[in-house]
CSV table of C-alpha atoms in Angstrom, one decimal:
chain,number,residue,atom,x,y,z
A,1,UNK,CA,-20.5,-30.3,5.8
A,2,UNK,CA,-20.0,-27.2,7.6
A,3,UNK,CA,-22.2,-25.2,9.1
A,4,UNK,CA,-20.7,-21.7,10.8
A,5,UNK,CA,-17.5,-23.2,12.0
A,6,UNK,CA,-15.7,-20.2,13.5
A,7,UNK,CA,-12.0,-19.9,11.5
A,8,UNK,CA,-10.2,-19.2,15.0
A,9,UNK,CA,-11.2,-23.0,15.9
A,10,UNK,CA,-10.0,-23.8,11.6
A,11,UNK,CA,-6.6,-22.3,12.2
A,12,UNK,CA,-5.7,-23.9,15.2
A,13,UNK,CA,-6.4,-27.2,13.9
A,14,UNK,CA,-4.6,-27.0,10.8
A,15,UNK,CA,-1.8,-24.6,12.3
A,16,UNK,CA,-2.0,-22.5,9.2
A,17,UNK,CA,0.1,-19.4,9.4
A,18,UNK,CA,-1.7,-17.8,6.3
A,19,UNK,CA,-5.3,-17.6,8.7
A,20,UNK,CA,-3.1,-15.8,11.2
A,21,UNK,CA,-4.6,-12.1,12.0
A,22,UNK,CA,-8.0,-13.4,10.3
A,23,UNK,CA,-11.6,-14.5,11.6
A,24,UNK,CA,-15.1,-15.0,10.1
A,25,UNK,CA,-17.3,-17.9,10.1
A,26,UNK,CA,-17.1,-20.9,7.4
A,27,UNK,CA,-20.1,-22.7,5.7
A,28,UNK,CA,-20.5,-25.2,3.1
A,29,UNK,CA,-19.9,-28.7,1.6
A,30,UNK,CA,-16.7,-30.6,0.3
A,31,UNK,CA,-16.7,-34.2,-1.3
A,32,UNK,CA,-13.6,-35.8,-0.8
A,33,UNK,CA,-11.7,-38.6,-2.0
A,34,UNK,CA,-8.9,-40.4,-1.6
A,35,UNK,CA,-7.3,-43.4,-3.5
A,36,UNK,CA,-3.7,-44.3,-4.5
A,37,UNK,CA,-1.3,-42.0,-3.1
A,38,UNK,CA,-4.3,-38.9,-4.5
A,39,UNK,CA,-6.8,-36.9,-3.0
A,40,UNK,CA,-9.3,-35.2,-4.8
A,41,UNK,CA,-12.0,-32.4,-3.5
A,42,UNK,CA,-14.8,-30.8,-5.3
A,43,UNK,CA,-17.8,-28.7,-3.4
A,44,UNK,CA,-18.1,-25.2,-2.1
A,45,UNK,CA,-17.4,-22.8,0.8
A,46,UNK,CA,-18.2,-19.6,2.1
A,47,UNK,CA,-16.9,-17.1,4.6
A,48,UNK,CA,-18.9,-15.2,6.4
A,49,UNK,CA,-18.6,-11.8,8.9
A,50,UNK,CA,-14.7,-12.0,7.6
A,51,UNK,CA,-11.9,-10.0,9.7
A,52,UNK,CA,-8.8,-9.3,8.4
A,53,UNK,CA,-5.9,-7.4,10.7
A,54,UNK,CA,-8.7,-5.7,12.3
A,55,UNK,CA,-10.4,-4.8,9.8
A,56,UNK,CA,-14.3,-6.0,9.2
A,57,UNK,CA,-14.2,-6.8,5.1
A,58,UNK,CA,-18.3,-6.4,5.2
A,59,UNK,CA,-19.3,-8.8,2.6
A,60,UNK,CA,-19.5,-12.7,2.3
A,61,UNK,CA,-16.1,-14.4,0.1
A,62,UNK,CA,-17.1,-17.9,-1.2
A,63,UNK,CA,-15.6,-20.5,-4.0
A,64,UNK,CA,-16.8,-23.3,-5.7
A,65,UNK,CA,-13.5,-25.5,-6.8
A,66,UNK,CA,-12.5,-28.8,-7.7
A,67,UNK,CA,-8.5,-29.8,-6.7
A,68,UNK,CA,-6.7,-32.3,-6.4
A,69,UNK,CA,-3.6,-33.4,-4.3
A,70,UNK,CA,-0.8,-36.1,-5.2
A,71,UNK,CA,0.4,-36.8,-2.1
A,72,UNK,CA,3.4,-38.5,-3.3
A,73,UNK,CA,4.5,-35.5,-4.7
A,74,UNK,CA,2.8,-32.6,-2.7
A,75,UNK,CA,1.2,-30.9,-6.0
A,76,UNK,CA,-2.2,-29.2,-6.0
A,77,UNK,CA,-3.8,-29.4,-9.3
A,78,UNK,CA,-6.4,-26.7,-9.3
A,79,UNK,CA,-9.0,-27.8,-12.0
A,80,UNK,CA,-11.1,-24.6,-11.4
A,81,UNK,CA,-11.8,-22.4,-8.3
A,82,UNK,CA,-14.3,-19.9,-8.8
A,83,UNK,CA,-14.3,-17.5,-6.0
A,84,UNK,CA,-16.8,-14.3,-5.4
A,85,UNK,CA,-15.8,-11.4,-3.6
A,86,UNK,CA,-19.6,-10.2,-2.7
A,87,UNK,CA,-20.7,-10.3,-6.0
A,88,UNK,CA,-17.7,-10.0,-7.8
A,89,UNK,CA,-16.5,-13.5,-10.0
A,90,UNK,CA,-12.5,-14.4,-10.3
A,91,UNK,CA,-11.5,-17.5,-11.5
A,92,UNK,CA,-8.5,-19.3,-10.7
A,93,UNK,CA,-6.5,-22.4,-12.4
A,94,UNK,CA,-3.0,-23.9,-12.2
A,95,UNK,CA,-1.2,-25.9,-9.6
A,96,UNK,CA,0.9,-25.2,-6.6
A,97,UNK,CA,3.9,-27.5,-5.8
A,98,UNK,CA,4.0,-27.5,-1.8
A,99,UNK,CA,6.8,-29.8,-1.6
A,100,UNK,CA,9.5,-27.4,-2.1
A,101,UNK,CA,9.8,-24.5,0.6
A,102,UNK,CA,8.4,-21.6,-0.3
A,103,UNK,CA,6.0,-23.4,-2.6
A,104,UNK,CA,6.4,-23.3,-6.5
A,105,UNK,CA,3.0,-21.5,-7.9
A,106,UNK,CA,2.0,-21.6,-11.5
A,107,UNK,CA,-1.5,-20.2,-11.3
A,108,UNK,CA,-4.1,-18.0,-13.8
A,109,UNK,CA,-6.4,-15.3,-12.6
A,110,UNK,CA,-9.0,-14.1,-14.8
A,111,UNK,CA,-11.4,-11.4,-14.7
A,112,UNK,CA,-13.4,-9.4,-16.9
A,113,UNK,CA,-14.2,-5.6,-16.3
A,114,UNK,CA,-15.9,-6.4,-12.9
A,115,UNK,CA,-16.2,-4.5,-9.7
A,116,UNK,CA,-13.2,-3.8,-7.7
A,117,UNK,CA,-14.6,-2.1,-5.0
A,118,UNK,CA,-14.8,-5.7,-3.1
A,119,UNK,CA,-11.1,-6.1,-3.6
A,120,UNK,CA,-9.7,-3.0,-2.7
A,121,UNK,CA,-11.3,-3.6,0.6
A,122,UNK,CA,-9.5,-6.6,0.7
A,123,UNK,CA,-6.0,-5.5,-0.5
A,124,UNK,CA,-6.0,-2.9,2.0
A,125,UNK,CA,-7.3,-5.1,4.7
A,126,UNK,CA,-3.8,-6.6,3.8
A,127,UNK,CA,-1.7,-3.2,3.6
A,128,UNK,CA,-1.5,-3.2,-0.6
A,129,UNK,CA,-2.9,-0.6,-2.6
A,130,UNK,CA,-5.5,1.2,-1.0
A,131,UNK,CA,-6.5,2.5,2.3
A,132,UNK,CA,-8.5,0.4,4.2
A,133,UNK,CA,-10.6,3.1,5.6
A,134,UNK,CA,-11.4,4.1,1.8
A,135,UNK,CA,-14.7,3.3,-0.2
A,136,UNK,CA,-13.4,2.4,-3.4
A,137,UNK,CA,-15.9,2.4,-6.6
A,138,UNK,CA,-14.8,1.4,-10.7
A,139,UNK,CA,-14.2,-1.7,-12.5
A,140,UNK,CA,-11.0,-3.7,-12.8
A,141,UNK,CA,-10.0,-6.4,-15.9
A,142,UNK,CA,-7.2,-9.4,-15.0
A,143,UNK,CA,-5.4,-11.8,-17.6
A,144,UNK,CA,-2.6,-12.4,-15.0
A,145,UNK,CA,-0.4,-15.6,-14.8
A,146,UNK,CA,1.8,-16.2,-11.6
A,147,UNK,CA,4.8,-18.9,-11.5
A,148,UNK,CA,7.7,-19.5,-8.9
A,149,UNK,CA,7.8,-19.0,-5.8
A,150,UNK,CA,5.2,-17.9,-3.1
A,151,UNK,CA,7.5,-15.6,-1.6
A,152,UNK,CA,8.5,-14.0,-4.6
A,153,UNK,CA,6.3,-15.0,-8.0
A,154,UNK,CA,7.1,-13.4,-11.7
A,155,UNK,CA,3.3,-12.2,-13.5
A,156,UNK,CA,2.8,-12.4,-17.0
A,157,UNK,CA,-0.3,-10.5,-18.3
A,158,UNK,CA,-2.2,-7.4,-18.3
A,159,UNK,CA,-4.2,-5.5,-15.3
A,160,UNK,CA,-6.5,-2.8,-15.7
A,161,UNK,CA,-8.3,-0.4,-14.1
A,162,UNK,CA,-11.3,2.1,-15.0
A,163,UNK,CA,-13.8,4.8,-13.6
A,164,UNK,CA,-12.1,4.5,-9.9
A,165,UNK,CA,-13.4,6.9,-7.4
A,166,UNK,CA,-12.2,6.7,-4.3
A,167,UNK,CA,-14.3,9.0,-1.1
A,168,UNK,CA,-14.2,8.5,2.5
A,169,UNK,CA,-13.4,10.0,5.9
A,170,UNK,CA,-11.5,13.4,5.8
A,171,UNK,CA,-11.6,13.7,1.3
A,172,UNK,CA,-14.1,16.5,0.8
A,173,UNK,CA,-14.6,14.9,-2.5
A,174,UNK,CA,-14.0,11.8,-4.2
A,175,UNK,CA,-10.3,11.3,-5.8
A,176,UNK,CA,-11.3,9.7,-9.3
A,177,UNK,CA,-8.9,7.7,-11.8
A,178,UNK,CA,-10.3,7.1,-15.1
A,179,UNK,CA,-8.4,4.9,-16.8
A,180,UNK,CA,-4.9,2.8,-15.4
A,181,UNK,CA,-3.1,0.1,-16.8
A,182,UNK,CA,-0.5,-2.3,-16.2
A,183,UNK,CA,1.7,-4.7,-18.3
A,184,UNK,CA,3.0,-7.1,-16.1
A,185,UNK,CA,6.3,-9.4,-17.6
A,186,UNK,CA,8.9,-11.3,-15.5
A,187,UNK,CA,11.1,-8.5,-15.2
A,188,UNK,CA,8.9,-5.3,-15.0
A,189,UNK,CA,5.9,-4.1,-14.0
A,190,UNK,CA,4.9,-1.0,-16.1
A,191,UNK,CA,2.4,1.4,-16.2
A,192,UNK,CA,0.7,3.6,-18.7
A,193,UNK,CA,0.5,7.2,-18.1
A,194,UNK,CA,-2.5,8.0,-15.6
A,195,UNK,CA,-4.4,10.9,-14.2
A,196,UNK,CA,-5.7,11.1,-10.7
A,197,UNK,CA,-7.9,14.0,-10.4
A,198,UNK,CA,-9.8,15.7,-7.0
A,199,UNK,CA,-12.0,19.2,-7.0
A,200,UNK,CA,-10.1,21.4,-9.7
A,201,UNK,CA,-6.7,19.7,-9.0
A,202,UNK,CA,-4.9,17.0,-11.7
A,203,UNK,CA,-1.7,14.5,-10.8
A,204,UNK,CA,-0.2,12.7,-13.3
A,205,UNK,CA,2.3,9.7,-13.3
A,206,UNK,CA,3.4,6.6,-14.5
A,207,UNK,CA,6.0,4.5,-13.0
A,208,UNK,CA,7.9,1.2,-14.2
A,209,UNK,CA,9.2,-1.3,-11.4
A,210,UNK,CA,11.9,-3.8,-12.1
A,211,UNK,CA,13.4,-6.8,-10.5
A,212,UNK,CA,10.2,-6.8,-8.6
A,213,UNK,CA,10.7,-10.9,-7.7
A,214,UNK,CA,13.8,-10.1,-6.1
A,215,UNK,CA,14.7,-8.8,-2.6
A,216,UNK,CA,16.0,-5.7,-3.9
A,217,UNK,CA,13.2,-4.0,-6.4
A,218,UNK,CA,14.3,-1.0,-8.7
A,219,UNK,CA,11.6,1.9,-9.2
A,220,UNK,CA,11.6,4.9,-12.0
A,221,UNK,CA,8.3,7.0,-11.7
A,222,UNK,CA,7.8,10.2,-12.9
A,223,UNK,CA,4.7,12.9,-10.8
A,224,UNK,CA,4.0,15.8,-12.7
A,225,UNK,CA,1.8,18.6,-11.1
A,226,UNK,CA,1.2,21.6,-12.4
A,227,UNK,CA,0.7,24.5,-10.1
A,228,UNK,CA,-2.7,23.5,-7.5
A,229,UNK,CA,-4.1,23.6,-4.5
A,230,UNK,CA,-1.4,21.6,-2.0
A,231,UNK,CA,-4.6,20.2,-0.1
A,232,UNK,CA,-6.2,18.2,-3.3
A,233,UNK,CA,-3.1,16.7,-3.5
A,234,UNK,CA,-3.0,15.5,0.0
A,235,UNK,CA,-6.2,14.3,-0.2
A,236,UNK,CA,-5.1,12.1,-3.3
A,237,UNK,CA,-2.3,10.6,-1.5
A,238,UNK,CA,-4.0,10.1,1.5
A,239,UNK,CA,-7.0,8.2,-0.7
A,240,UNK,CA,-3.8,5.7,-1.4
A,241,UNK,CA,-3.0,5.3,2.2
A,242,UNK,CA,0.3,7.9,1.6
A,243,UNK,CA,1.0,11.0,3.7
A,244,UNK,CA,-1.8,10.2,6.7
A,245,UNK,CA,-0.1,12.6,9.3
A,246,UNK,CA,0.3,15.7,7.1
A,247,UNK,CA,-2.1,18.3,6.0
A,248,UNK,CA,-1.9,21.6,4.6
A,249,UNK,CA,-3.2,24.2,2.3
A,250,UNK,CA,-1.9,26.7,-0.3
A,251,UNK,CA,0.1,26.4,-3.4
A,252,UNK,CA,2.3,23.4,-5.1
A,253,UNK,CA,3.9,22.9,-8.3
A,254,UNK,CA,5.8,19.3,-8.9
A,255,UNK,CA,7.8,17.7,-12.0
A,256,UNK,CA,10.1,15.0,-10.4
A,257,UNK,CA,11.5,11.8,-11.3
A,258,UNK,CA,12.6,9.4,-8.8
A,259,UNK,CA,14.6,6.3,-9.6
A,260,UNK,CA,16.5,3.8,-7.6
A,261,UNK,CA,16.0,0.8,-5.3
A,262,UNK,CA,12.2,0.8,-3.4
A,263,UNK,CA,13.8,-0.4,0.1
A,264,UNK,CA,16.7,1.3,0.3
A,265,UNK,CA,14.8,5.2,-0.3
A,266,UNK,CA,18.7,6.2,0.8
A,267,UNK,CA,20.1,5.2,-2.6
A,268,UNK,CA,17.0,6.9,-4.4
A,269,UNK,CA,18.1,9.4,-6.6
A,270,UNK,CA,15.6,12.3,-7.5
A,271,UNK,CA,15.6,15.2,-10.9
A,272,UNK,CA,13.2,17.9,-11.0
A,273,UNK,CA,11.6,21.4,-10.0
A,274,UNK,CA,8.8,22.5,-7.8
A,275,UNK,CA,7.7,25.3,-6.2
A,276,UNK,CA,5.4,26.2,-2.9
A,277,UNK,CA,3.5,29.5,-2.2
A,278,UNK,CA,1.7,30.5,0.4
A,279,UNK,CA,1.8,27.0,2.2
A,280,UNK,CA,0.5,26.1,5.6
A,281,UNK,CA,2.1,22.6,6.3
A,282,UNK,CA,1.1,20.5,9.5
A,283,UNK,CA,2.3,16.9,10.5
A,284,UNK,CA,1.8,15.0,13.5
A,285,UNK,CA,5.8,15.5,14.5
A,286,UNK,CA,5.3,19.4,15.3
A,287,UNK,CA,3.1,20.9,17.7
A,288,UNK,CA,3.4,24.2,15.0
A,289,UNK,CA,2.4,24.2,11.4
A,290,UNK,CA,5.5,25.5,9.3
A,291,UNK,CA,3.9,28.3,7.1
A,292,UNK,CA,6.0,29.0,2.9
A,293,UNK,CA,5.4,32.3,1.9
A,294,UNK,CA,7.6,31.1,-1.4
A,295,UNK,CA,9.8,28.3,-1.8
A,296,UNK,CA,11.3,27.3,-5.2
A,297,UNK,CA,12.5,23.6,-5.1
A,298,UNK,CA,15.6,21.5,-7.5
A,299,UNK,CA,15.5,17.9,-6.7
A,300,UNK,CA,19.2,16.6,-8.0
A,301,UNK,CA,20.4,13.1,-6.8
A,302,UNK,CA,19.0,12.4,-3.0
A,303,UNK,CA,18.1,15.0,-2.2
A,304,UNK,CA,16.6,18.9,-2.6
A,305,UNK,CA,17.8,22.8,-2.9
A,306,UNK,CA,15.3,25.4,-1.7
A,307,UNK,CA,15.7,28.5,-2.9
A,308,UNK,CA,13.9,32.2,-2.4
A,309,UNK,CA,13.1,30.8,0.9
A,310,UNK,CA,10.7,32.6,3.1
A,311,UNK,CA,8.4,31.1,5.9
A,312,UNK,CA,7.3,31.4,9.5
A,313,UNK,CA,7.7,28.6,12.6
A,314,UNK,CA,5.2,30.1,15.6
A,315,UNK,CA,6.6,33.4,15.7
A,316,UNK,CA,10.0,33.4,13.7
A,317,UNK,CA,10.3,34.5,10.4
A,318,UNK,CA,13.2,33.6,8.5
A,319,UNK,CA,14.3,33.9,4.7
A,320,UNK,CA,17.1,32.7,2.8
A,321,UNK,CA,18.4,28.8,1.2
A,322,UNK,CA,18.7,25.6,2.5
A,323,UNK,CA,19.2,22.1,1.4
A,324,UNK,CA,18.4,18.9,2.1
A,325,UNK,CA,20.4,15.8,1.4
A,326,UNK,CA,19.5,11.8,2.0
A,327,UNK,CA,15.6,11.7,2.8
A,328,UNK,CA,16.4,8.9,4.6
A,329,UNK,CA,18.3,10.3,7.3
A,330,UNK,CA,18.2,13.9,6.6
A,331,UNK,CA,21.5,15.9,6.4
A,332,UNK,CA,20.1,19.6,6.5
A,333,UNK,CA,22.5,23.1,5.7
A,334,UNK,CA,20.6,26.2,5.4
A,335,UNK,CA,21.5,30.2,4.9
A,336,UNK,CA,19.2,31.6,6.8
A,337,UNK,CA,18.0,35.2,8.1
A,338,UNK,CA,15.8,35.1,10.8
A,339,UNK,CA,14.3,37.9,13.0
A,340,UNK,CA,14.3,36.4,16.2
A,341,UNK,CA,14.2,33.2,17.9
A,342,UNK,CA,12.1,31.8,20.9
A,343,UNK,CA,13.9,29.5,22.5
A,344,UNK,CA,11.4,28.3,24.5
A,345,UNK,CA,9.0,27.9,21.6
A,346,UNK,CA,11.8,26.0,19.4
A,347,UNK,CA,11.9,23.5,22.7
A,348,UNK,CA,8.0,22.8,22.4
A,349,UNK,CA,8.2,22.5,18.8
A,350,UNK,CA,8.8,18.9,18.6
A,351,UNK,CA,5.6,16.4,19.6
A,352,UNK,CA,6.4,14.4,22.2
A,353,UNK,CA,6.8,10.6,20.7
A,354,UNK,CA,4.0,8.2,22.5
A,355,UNK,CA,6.1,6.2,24.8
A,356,UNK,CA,4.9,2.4,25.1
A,357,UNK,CA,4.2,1.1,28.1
A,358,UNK,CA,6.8,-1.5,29.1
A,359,UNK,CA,5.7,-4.7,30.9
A,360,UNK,CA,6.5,-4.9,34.4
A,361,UNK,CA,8.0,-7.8,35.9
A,362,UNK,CA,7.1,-9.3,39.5
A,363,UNK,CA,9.8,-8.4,41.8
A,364,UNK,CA,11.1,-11.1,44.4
A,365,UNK,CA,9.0,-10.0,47.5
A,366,UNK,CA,6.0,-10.4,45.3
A,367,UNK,CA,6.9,-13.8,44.0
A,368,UNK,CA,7.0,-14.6,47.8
């Protein structure tokens, strides 16, 4: 039996690397037995006041399961493990073979058009999906299996998602998703076509991610935007946990198509037109927000021609082309007509980068 047993005293003693960066309080009751080489546990749990990388989850997780272990072999048989997020029911069968390293899954999740606000909390608690700061409302539906390695597992199934509206700190209204679905197979993950929509403004996209096991995923995904407001569709990317350190206002207009490997953005090769007008751009890198009067955009390979360029830094105006190549490391050539330049302005531009404090060691005459 347990009664409140804090999971910073748990982790220690099992020197579980999974509980690191997490905290809460465990209660509950587990029968366990063990005969011939196999252990067997049936019972339930629950965590309360849970903390994951810093981030309170605010609601109870708990799990009624029955497993078993063959020692001589290191497999987990999961009979059943039916776990509530709040009040939101997965359930969870299969075994995990620990003896090889990472260990081999082959595991079912099921759940039926329940509420996913609990885990998108959870997922971005963790970095996936959402923003953790981010109230997430909707239902969500999962007929997934997982086999192979920890590290790296192949899906089989079907995910979806509907009625997600997602509000929080600094989206003036909610960002809202009606419907999204994905069809997961051991070589792809692909989506349907999906809207997400905020005030008057509409994204659409769909996107199809391959080798998705292996270290080097490939990803094709299409974003069309017909011509809005460039703030709604901030706000929908920063609803996503995208784009946190820019904000802006005016006029945007995007149909691009990006394809190529997910960790390498370098080798990324982009097709498509967009368009800004009237555009007040700020990021957390410039002390001065970049203003478009008109900017007409071709994405072609890695990289981006502006055209009918005109635009204002503090007080230089300037007019003309330029275009960027490699997002990664950004090569930059422009044609450019400006009226004047402030030197002394151009040398403030740049935000000066945080500098960490470095640790100081004890010199000699203070070791003495």
């Amino acid at each position: 039996s347990l009664e409140e047993v804090s999971l910073d005293g748990v982790k220690k003693f099992l020197n579980a690397k999974s509980l690191e960066q997490t905290n809460g309080t465990v209660s509950g009751e587990a029968k366990v037995k063990n005969q011939n080489g196999k252990m067997s546990s049936s019972g339930n749990l629950k965590i309360a006041n849970a903390v994951v990388q810093g981030h309170d989850i605010g609601y109870p997780i708990s799990a009624d399961y029955d497993v078993s272990d063959d020692l001589n072999n290191d497999v987990i048989q999961i009979s059943h493990a039916n776990v509530k997020l709040g009040s939101t029911p997965f359930a969870i069968s299969g075994s995990i073979n620990s003896k090889n390293d990472p260990a081999l899954l082959n595991v079912k999740l099921n759940a039926g058009n329940v509420s996913i606000g609990e885990l998108a909390k959870l997922a971005g608690a963790f970095g996936y999906a959402f923003n953790p700061d981010m109230q997430v409302a909707g239902k969500i539906s999962a007929d997934v299996r997982a086999q192979g390695s920890t590290d790296s597992p192949v899906l089989n199934g079907t995910l979806s998602a509907s009625d997600l509206a997602i509000s929080g700190k600094g989206l003036p209204q909610p960002v809202k998703v009606q419907a999204i679905q994905l069809a997961l197979a051991p070589d792809t993950i692909r989506s349907g076509n999906f809207t997400a929509t905020t005030g008057g403004t509409s994204v659409t996209g769909h996107f199809v991610l391959s080798q998705y096991s292996s270290k080097n995923p490939i990803a094709n995904a299409t974003l069309q935007i017909p011509e809005t407001e460039l703030g709604d569709v901030l706000n929908i990317a920063h609803s996503f946990g995208g784009a946190t350190d820019v904000t802006g206002s005016g006029r945007v207009a995007l149909n691009v198509t990006a394809n190529g490997p997910v960790k390498n953005t370098a080798a990324m090769t982009f097709n498509g037109n967009g368009s800004l007008r009237n555009a007040t751009i700020r990021t957390a890198t410039l002390t001065q927000p970049v203003n478009i009067q008109n900017a007409a955009m071709t994405f072609t390979q890695n990289g981006v021609a502006i055209d009918n360029f005109a635009g204002s830094v503090a007080s230089t105006h300037a007019n003309g082309r330029l275009s960027v190549k490699n997002f990664d490391a950004p090569q930059i050539q422009l044609t450019l007509n400006a009226d004047k330049i402030d030197a002394l302005e151009w040398q403030k531009l740049v935000a000066p980068t945080p500098q960490k404090q470095q640790k100081q060691e004890p010199s000699l005459l203070s070791k003495a």
